[in-house]
mmCIF file of C-alpha atoms in Angstrom:
data_model
loop_
_atom_site.group_PDB
_atom_site.id
_atom_site.type_symbol
_atom_site.label_atom_id
_atom_site.label_comp_id
_atom_site.label_asym_id
_atom_site.label_seq_id
_atom_site.Cartn_x
_atom_site.Cartn_y
_atom_site.Cartn_z
ATOM 1 C CA MET A 127 -90.092 118.224 -45.128
ATOM 2 C CA ARG A 128 -92.050 116.032 -42.287
ATOM 3 C CA ALA A 129 -91.851 113.228 -45.471
ATOM 4 C CA PRO A 130 -90.005 111.733 -48.198
ATOM 5 C CA PRO A 131 -92.132 112.789 -51.530
ATOM 6 C CA VAL A 132 -92.346 109.606 -53.835
ATOM 7 C CA LEU A 133 -90.638 108.907 -57.108
ATOM 8 C CA ARG A 134 -92.919 109.160 -60.219
ATOM 9 C CA GLY A 135 -93.277 105.751 -62.227
ATOM 10 C CA GLY A 136 -93.995 102.227 -61.675
ATOM 11 C CA ILE A 137 -92.299 99.629 -59.465
ATOM 12 C CA VAL A 138 -89.821 98.899 -61.799
ATOM 13 C CA ALA A 139 -88.640 102.302 -61.925
ATOM 14 C CA ARG A 140 -88.738 102.219 -58.413
ATOM 15 C CA LEU A 141 -87.325 98.657 -58.067
ATOM 16 C CA CYS A 142 -83.980 100.742 -59.874
ATOM 17 C CA SER A 143 -84.256 103.877 -57.643
ATOM 18 C CA LEU A 144 -84.512 101.734 -54.742
ATOM 19 C CA VAL A 145 -81.110 99.618 -56.323
ATOM 20 C CA PHE A 146 -79.209 102.644 -56.983
ATOM 21 C CA GLY A 147 -79.809 104.396 -53.591
ATOM 22 C CA LEU A 148 -78.533 101.494 -52.026
ATOM 23 C CA ALA A 149 -75.248 101.215 -54.263
ATOM 24 C CA LEU A 150 -75.111 104.668 -53.761
ATOM 25 C CA PHE A 151 -74.775 104.743 -50.151
ATOM 26 C CA ALA A 152 -72.373 101.570 -49.969
ATOM 27 C CA ALA A 153 -69.982 104.516 -52.135
ATOM 28 C CA GLY A 154 -70.379 106.753 -49.366
ATOM 29 C CA ILE A 155 -69.303 104.385 -46.246
ATOM 30 C CA VAL A 156 -66.923 103.341 -48.355
ATOM 31 C CA ALA A 157 -65.749 106.780 -49.024
ATOM 32 C CA PHE A 158 -65.690 107.116 -45.137
ATOM 33 C CA LEU A 159 -63.423 104.070 -44.894
ATOM 34 C CA GLU A 160 -61.219 105.003 -46.764
ATOM 35 C CA SER A 161 -61.043 108.240 -45.831
ATOM 36 C CA LYS A 162 -59.964 107.134 -42.528
ATOM 37 C CA LEU A 163 -60.857 110.010 -40.819
ATOM 38 C CA GLY A 164 -63.626 108.256 -39.021
ATOM 39 C CA LEU A 165 -67.220 105.802 -40.003
ATOM 40 C CA PRO A 166 -70.149 106.895 -38.765
ATOM 41 C CA PRO A 167 -71.236 104.981 -35.724
ATOM 42 C CA TRP A 168 -72.794 102.113 -37.131
ATOM 43 C CA ASP A 169 -70.141 101.023 -39.380
ATOM 44 C CA VAL A 170 -67.534 101.962 -35.835
ATOM 45 C CA LEU A 171 -69.698 98.757 -34.565
ATOM 46 C CA HIS A 172 -69.055 96.498 -38.041
ATOM 47 C CA GLN A 173 -65.379 97.513 -38.049
ATOM 48 C CA GLY A 174 -65.162 96.570 -34.425
ATOM 49 C CA ILE A 175 -66.293 93.515 -35.617
ATOM 50 C CA ALA A 176 -64.313 92.880 -38.946
ATOM 51 C CA GLN A 177 -61.514 93.299 -36.494
ATOM 52 C CA ARG A 178 -62.764 90.376 -33.659
ATOM 53 C CA THR A 179 -63.923 88.333 -36.419
ATOM 54 C CA PRO A 180 -62.862 86.601 -39.413
ATOM 55 C CA LEU A 181 -65.823 88.735 -41.456
ATOM 56 C CA SER A 182 -65.144 91.881 -43.819
ATOM 57 C CA PHE A 183 -66.297 94.693 -43.147
ATOM 58 C CA GLY A 184 -68.728 94.517 -45.914
ATOM 59 C CA GLU A 185 -70.078 91.437 -44.215
ATOM 60 C CA ALA A 186 -70.344 92.328 -41.535
ATOM 61 C CA ASN A 187 -72.444 94.927 -42.467
ATOM 62 C CA ILE A 188 -74.855 92.611 -43.509
ATOM 63 C CA VAL A 189 -74.974 90.561 -40.178
ATOM 64 C CA VAL A 190 -75.775 93.278 -38.403
ATOM 65 C CA GLY A 191 -78.412 94.436 -40.848
ATOM 66 C CA VAL A 192 -80.180 91.688 -41.008
ATOM 67 C CA ALA A 193 -79.536 90.851 -36.875
ATOM 68 C CA VAL A 194 -81.440 94.644 -36.988
ATOM 69 C CA LEU A 195 -84.011 93.593 -38.752
ATOM 70 C CA ALA A 196 -84.760 90.664 -36.714
ATOM 71 C CA PHE A 197 -85.285 91.973 -33.877
ATOM 72 C CA ALA A 198 -86.859 94.950 -35.438
ATOM 73 C CA TRP A 199 -89.752 92.749 -37.009
ATOM 74 C CA ALA A 200 -90.340 90.493 -33.369
ATOM 75 C CA LEU A 201 -91.123 93.774 -31.624
ATOM 76 C CA GLY A 202 -94.049 94.312 -34.527
ATOM 77 C CA ALA A 203 -91.648 96.369 -37.357
ATOM 78 C CA GLY A 204 -93.519 96.406 -40.994
ATOM 79 C CA VAL A 205 -91.236 93.949 -43.173
ATOM 80 C CA GLY A 206 -90.779 95.273 -47.307
ATOM 81 C CA VAL A 207 -88.815 95.022 -49.928
ATOM 82 C CA GLY A 208 -86.369 97.650 -49.061
ATOM 83 C CA THR A 209 -85.927 96.948 -46.125
ATOM 84 C CA VAL A 210 -84.545 93.677 -46.997
ATOM 85 C CA ALA A 211 -82.698 95.075 -49.586
ATOM 86 C CA ASN A 212 -80.974 97.429 -46.721
ATOM 87 C CA ALA A 213 -80.082 94.734 -44.979
ATOM 88 C CA THR A 214 -78.677 92.791 -47.406
ATOM 89 C CA LEU A 215 -77.384 95.159 -50.642
ATOM 90 C CA ILE A 216 -75.087 97.668 -48.685
ATOM 91 C CA GLY A 217 -72.846 95.138 -47.141
ATOM 92 C CA ALA A 218 -73.052 93.529 -50.697
ATOM 93 C CA PHE A 219 -71.999 96.376 -53.463
ATOM 94 C CA VAL A 220 -69.247 97.340 -49.389
ATOM 95 C CA ILE A 221 -67.936 94.054 -50.403
ATOM 96 C CA ALA A 222 -68.241 94.291 -53.752
ATOM 97 C CA LEU A 223 -66.086 98.292 -54.223
ATOM 98 C CA THR A 224 -63.566 97.308 -51.675
ATOM 99 C CA SER A 225 -62.640 94.209 -53.982
ATOM 100 C CA VAL A 226 -60.766 97.038 -55.941
ATOM 101 C CA ASP A 227 -57.450 97.652 -55.738
ATOM 102 C CA GLU A 228 -57.654 100.888 -56.473
ATOM 103 C CA VAL A 229 -60.657 101.400 -54.272
ATOM 104 C CA ASP A 230 -58.518 100.106 -51.211
ATOM 105 C CA ARG A 231 -55.307 102.096 -52.296
ATOM 106 C CA LEU A 232 -57.375 105.498 -51.225
ATOM 107 C CA SER A 233 -57.008 105.289 -47.794
ATOM 108 C CA GLU A 234 -52.948 105.449 -48.260
ATOM 109 C CA GLN A 235 -54.044 109.234 -50.603
ATOM 110 C CA PRO A 236 -52.588 113.151 -48.500
ATOM 111 C CA LEU A 237 -55.117 114.348 -46.149
ATOM 112 C CA ALA A 238 -56.539 116.379 -48.842
ATOM 113 C CA VAL A 239 -57.653 113.830 -50.752
ATOM 114 C CA ARG A 240 -59.007 111.784 -47.643
ATOM 115 C CA VAL A 241 -60.709 115.305 -46.864
ATOM 116 C CA VAL A 242 -62.399 115.320 -50.181
ATOM 117 C CA LEU A 243 -63.272 111.724 -49.718
ATOM 118 C CA LEU A 244 -64.984 111.971 -46.036
ATOM 119 C CA VAL A 245 -67.537 115.534 -48.575
ATOM 120 C CA ALA A 246 -67.703 112.389 -51.017
ATOM 121 C CA GLY A 247 -68.957 110.380 -48.079
ATOM 122 C CA ILE A 248 -71.780 112.020 -46.845
ATOM 123 C CA VAL A 249 -73.127 113.530 -50.251
ATOM 124 C CA LEU A 250 -73.047 110.074 -51.716
ATOM 125 C CA ALA A 251 -74.755 109.071 -48.196
ATOM 126 C CA GLY A 252 -77.943 111.551 -48.359
ATOM 127 C CA LEU A 253 -78.357 111.247 -52.622
ATOM 128 C CA GLY A 254 -78.490 107.033 -51.660
ATOM 129 C CA SER A 255 -80.735 107.860 -49.779
ATOM 130 C CA GLY A 256 -82.890 110.108 -51.634
ATOM 131 C CA PHE A 257 -83.589 107.841 -54.582
ATOM 132 C CA TYR A 258 -83.719 104.488 -51.973
ATOM 133 C CA LEU A 259 -86.398 106.978 -50.027
ATOM 134 C CA GLY A 260 -88.366 108.012 -52.241
ATOM 135 C CA ALA A 261 -89.037 103.916 -53.905
ATOM 136 C CA GLY A 262 -91.623 103.770 -51.236
ATOM 137 C CA LEU A 263 -90.715 100.286 -50.470
ATOM 138 C CA GLY A 264 -89.664 100.620 -46.974
ATOM 139 C CA ALA A 265 -87.897 101.183 -44.607
ATOM 140 C CA GLY A 266 -84.320 100.101 -43.423
ATOM 141 C CA PRO A 267 -83.741 97.887 -40.217
ATOM 142 C CA ARG A 268 -82.105 100.762 -38.207
ATOM 143 C CA ASP A 269 -85.126 103.442 -39.578
ATOM 144 C CA SER A 270 -87.696 100.043 -38.355
ATOM 145 C CA LEU A 271 -85.821 99.569 -35.032
ATOM 146 C CA MET A 272 -86.531 103.296 -34.709
ATOM 147 C CA VAL A 273 -89.653 104.013 -35.505
ATOM 148 C CA VAL A 274 -91.367 99.892 -33.635
ATOM 149 C CA GLY A 275 -88.927 101.200 -30.291
ATOM 150 C CA ALA A 276 -90.337 104.580 -30.494
ATOM 151 C CA GLU A 277 -93.830 103.025 -30.197
ATOM 152 C CA ARG A 278 -93.181 101.056 -27.936
ATOM 153 C CA THR A 279 -91.045 102.974 -25.277
ATOM 154 C CA SER A 280 -93.635 105.863 -26.236
ATOM 155 C CA THR A 281 -90.326 108.364 -26.754
ATOM 156 C CA ARG A 282 -89.601 110.557 -29.527
ATOM 157 C CA ILE A 283 -88.055 108.774 -32.358
ATOM 158 C CA ALA A 284 -85.385 111.580 -32.048
ATOM 159 C CA VAL A 285 -84.573 110.376 -28.903
ATOM 160 C CA VAL A 286 -84.901 106.644 -29.804
ATOM 161 C CA ARG A 287 -82.473 107.078 -32.873
ATOM 162 C CA GLY A 288 -79.953 108.843 -31.676
ATOM 163 C CA GLY A 289 -79.717 106.044 -28.693
ATOM 164 C CA LEU A 290 -79.712 103.700 -30.632
ATOM 165 C CA GLU A 291 -76.204 105.819 -32.992
ATOM 166 C CA VAL A 292 -75.096 106.271 -29.394
ATOM 167 C CA SER A 293 -74.875 102.689 -28.409
ATOM 168 C CA ALA A 294 -73.701 101.483 -32.318
ATOM 169 C CA LEU A 295 -71.451 104.142 -31.926
ATOM 170 C CA VAL A 296 -69.476 102.926 -28.447
ATOM 171 C CA ALA A 297 -70.347 99.459 -28.786
ATOM 172 C CA GLY A 298 -68.269 99.623 -31.912
ATOM 173 C CA LEU A 299 -64.944 101.278 -29.632
ATOM 174 C CA ALA A 300 -65.041 98.972 -26.819
ATOM 175 C CA LEU A 301 -64.459 96.405 -30.567
ATOM 176 C CA GLY A 302 -61.769 98.382 -31.677
ATOM 177 C CA GLY A 303 -63.525 100.400 -33.883
ATOM 178 C CA THR A 304 -62.329 104.010 -34.399
ATOM 179 C CA ALA A 305 -64.070 106.901 -34.651
ATOM 180 C CA GLY A 306 -63.144 110.864 -35.425
ATOM 181 C CA VAL A 307 -64.027 114.399 -37.065
ATOM 182 C CA GLY A 308 -66.087 111.812 -39.787
ATOM 183 C CA THR A 309 -67.989 110.344 -36.614
ATOM 184 C CA LEU A 310 -69.072 113.813 -36.547
ATOM 185 C CA ALA A 311 -69.126 115.866 -39.020
ATOM 186 C CA PHE A 312 -71.717 112.024 -40.314
ATOM 187 C CA ALA A 313 -73.960 113.065 -37.447
ATOM 188 C CA LEU A 314 -73.712 116.524 -37.862
ATOM 189 C CA LEU A 315 -74.429 117.263 -41.852
ATOM 190 C CA VAL A 316 -76.816 113.759 -43.567
ATOM 191 C CA GLY A 317 -79.478 114.877 -42.000
ATOM 192 C CA PRO A 318 -79.612 117.995 -44.426
ATOM 193 C CA ALA A 319 -77.506 115.986 -47.043
ATOM 194 C CA VAL A 320 -80.460 113.385 -46.959
ATOM 195 C CA GLU A 321 -83.500 116.166 -47.341
ATOM 196 C CA GLY A 322 -81.153 118.432 -49.911
ATOM 197 C CA SER A 323 -81.359 115.756 -51.713
ATOM 198 C CA LEU A 324 -85.057 114.740 -51.772
ATOM 199 C CA TRP A 325 -84.696 118.815 -52.518
ATOM 200 C CA ALA A 326 -83.683 117.910 -55.429
ATOM 201 C CA LEU A 327 -85.025 114.986 -56.814
ATOM 202 C CA THR A 328 -88.065 116.936 -56.134
ATOM 203 C CA ARG A 329 -87.335 120.058 -58.276
ATOM 204 C CA ALA A 330 -85.793 118.488 -60.885
ATOM 205 C CA GLY A 331 -89.386 116.939 -61.819
ATOM 206 C CA LEU A 332 -87.884 113.317 -60.388
ATOM 207 C CA ALA A 333 -90.654 112.609 -57.861
ATOM 208 C CA LEU A 334 -93.734 113.504 -56.385
ATOM 209 C CA PRO A 335 -94.445 116.734 -53.858
ATOM 210 C CA ALA A 336 -94.325 114.920 -50.196
ATOM 211 C CA PRO A 337 -97.708 114.845 -48.813
ATOM 212 C CA ALA A 338 -97.359 117.903 -46.116
ATOM 213 C CA GLU A 339 -96.520 119.935 -49.708
ATOM 214 C CA ALA A 340 -98.816 118.838 -51.920
#
């Protein structure tokens, strides 16, 4: 799949899909966080910032998202409602979820339960990305920076994205964030999870086929 399919329905349906997808993605982040088995690279950075500043993990997510968005915009990236929503709502949903005592106590569960949380985190991140990308209302801040960075440097998108992920991971580790098997699992499996979710949305009739597949 070379391009995401577009979800059926008008602007209201697509806005609902955007918010629903971002909520699912935030739930995936929280599942990773509570698994204590390692975070995705950007969340290692958010965790490190939270440990070094008065910001909570969710607040750090928002601050980094807005900063990346501003930087990408300064470099010439287009900004849509989905871009702004991605930068702000994921962090807000994370704050809301981690304020629930039952969710906060998941990190105290046995290893087997935390492994399930890790797997659930990947599935939720993939499904959330499917609904968010399918809304077609603008790329997220990190995706926007990836695209404009590739255009500015005449470098392949995969190389630019890899450089951004490694930079975020190194900065996060330097600030005290934690990486682990979950970090590697996310790097290897989130791509297939996103593509699988987009395929499932198309097969279920919720989205039109991607242009390349039409």
